[in-house]
Coordinates of N, CA, C and O and ligand atoms in Angstrom, one line a residue:
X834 N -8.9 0.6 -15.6 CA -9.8 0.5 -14.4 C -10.2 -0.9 -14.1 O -10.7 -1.6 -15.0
X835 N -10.0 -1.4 -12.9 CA -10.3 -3.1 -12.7 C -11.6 -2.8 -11.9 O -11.6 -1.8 -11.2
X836 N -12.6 -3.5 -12.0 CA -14.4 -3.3 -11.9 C -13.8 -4.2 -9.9 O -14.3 -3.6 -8.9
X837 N -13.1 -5.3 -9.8 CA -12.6 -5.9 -8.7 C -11.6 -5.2 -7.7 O -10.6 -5.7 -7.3
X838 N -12.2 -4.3 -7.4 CA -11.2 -3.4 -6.0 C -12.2 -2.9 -4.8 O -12.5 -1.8 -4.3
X839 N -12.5 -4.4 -4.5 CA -13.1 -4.4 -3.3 C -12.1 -4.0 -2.1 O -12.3 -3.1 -1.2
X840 N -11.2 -4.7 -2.4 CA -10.2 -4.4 -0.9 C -10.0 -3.2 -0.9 O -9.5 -2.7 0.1
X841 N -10.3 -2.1 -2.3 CA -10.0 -0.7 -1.4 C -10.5 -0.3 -0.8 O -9.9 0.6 -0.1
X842 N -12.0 -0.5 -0.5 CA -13.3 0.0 0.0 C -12.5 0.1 1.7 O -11.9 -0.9 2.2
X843 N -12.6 1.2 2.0 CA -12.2 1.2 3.7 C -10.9 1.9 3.7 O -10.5 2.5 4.7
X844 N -10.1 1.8 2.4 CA -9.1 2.6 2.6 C -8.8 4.1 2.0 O -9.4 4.3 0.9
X845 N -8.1 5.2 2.4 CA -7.6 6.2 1.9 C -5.5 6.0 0.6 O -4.4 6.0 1.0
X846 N -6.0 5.9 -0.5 CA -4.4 5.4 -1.1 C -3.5 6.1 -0.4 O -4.0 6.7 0.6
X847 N -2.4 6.3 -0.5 CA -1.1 6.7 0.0 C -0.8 8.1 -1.2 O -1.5 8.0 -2.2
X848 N -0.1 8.7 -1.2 CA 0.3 9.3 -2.4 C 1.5 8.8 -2.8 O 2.2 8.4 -1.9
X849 N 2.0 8.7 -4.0 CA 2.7 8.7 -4.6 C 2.6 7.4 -5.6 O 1.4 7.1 -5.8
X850 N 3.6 6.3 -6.5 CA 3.7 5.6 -7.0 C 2.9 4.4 -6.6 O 2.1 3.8 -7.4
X851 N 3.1 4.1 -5.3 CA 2.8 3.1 -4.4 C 1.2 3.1 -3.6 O 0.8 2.3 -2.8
X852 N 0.5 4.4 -4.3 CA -0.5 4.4 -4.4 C -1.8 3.1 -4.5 O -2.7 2.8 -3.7
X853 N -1.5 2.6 -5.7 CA -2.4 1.4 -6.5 C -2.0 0.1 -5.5 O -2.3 -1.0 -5.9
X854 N -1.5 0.2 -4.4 CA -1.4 -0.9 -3.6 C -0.9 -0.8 -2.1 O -0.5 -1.6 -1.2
X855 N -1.1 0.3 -2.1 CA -0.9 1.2 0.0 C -1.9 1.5 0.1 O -2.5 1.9 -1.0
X856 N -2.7 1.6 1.4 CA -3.3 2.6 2.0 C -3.4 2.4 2.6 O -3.2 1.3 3.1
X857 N -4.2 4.0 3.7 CA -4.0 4.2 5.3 C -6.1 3.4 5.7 O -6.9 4.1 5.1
X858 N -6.3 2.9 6.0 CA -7.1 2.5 6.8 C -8.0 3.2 7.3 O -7.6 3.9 8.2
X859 N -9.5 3.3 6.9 CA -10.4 4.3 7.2 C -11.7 3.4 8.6 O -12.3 2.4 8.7
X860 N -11.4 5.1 9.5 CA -12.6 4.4 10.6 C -13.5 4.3 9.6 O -13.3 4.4 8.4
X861 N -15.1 4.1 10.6 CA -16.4 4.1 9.8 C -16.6 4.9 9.8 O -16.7 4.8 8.5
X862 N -17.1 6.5 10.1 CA -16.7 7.4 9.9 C -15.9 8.4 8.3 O -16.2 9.4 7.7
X863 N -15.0 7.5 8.2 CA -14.4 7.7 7.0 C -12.9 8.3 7.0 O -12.2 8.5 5.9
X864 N -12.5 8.6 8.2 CA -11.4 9.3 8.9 C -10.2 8.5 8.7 O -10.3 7.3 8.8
X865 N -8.8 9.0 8.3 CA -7.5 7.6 8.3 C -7.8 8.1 9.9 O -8.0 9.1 10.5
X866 N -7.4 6.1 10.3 CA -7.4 6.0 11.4 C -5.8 6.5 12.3 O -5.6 7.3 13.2
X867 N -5.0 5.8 11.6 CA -3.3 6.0 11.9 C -2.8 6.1 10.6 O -2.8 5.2 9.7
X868 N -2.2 7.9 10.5 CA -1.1 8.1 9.7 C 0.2 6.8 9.4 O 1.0 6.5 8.5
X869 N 0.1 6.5 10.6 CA 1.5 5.9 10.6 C 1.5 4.2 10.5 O 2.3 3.3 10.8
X870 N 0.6 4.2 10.0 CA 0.4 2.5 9.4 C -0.2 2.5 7.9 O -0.6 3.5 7.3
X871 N -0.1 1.7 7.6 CA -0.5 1.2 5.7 C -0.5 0.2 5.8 O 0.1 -0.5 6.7
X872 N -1.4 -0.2 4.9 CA -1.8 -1.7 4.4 C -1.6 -1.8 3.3 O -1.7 -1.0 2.4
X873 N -1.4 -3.2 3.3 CA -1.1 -3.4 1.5 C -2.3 -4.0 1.0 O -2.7 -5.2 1.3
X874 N -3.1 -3.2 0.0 CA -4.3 -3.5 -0.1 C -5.1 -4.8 -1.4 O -6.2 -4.8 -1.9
X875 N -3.8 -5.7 -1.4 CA -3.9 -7.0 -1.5 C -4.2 -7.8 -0.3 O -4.9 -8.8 -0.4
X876 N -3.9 -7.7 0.5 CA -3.2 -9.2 1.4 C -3.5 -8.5 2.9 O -3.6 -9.0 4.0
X877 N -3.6 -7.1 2.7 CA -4.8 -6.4 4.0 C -3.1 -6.2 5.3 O -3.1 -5.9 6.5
X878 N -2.3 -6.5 4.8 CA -1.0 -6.8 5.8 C -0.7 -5.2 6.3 O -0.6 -4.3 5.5
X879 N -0.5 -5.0 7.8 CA 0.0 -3.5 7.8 C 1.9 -4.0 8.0 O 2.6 -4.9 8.2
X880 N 1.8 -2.0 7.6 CA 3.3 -1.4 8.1 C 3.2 -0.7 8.7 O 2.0 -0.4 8.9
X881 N 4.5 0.1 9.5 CA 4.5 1.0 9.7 C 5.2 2.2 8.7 O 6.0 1.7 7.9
X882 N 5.0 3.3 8.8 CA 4.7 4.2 7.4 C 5.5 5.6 8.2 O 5.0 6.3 9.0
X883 N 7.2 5.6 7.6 CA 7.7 6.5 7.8 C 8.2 7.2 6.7 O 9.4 7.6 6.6
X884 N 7.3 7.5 5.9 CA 7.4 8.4 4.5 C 8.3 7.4 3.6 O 8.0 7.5 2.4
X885 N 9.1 6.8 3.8 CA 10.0 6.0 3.1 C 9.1 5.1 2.6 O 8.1 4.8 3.4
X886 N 9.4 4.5 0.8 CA 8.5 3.5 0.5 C 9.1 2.3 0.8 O 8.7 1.3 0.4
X887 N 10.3 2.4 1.7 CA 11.7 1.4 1.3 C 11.2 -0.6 1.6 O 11.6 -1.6 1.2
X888 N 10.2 -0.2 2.4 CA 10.4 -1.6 3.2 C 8.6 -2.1 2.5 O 8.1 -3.2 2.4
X889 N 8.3 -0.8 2.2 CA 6.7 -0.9 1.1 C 6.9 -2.1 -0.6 O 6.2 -2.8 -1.2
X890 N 8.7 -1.6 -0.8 CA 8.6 -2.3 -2.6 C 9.1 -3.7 -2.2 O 9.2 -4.7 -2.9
X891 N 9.6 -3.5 -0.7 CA 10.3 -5.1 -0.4 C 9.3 -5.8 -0.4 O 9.4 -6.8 -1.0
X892 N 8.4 -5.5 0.2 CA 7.0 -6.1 0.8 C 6.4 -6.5 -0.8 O 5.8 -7.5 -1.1
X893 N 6.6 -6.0 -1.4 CA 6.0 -6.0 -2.7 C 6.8 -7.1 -4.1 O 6.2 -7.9 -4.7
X894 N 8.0 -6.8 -4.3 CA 9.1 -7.7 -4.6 C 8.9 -8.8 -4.4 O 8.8 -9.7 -5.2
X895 N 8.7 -9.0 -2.0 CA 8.9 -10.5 -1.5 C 7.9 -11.6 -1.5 O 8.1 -12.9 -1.6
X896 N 6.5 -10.7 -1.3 CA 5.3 -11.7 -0.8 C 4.5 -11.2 -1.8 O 3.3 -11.2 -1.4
X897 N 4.5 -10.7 -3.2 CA 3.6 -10.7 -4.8 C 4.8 -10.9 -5.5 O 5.1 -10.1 -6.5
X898 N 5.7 -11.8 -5.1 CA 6.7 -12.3 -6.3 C 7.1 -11.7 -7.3 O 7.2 -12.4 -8.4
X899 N 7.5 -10.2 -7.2 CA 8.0 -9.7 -7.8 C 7.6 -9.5 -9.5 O 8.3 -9.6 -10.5
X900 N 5.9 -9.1 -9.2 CA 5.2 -9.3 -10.8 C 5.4 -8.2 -11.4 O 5.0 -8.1 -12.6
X901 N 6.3 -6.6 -10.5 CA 6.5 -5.9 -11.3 C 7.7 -5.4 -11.1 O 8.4 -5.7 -10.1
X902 N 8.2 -4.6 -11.9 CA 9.7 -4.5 -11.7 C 9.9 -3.4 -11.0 O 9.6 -2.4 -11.6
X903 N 10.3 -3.3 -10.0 CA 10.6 -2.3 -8.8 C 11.2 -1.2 -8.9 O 11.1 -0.4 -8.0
X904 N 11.9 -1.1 -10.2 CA 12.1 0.4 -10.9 C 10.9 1.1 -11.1 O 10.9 2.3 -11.0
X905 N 9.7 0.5 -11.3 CA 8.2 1.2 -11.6 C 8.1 1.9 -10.3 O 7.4 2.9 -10.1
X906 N 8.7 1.5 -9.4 CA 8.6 1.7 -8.0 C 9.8 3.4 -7.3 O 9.5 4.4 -6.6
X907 N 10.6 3.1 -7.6 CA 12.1 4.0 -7.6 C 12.3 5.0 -8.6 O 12.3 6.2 -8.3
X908 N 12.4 4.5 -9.7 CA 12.6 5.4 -11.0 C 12.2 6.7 -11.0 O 12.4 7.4 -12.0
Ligands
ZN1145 ZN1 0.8 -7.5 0.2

């Protein structure tokens, strides 16, 4: 458990693997705003979110330099 996950505050995670670093974006309210966007809840960057993680581990691979190995991701 990291005591520093400020940046989740505001978001709903994603399900699956890709959880610990997606999520959908909450009104104030508390509501996901758009199913169909995610953020990467490092770097606050949206996607668009078509059930595929495909372009989520690239994102992850390209711009956090590849700190984990992308099979954690696939496998
Ligand atoms: Zn990112």
């Amino acid at each position: 458990m990291k005591s520093n996950d400020d940046s989740r505050a505001g978001h709903k995670a994603i399900l699956g693997r890709l959880s610990d670093y997606f999520g959908f974006k909450l009104s104030e309210n508390g509501s996901v705003l758009s199913v169909e966007n995610v953020y990467c809840m490092t770097n606050q960057k949206a996607f668009a979110y078509h059930r595929s993680n495909t372009s989520l581990i690239h994102h992850l691979q390209r711009a956090h330099d590849s700190k984990s190995d992308p099979c954690v991701f696939i496998c």
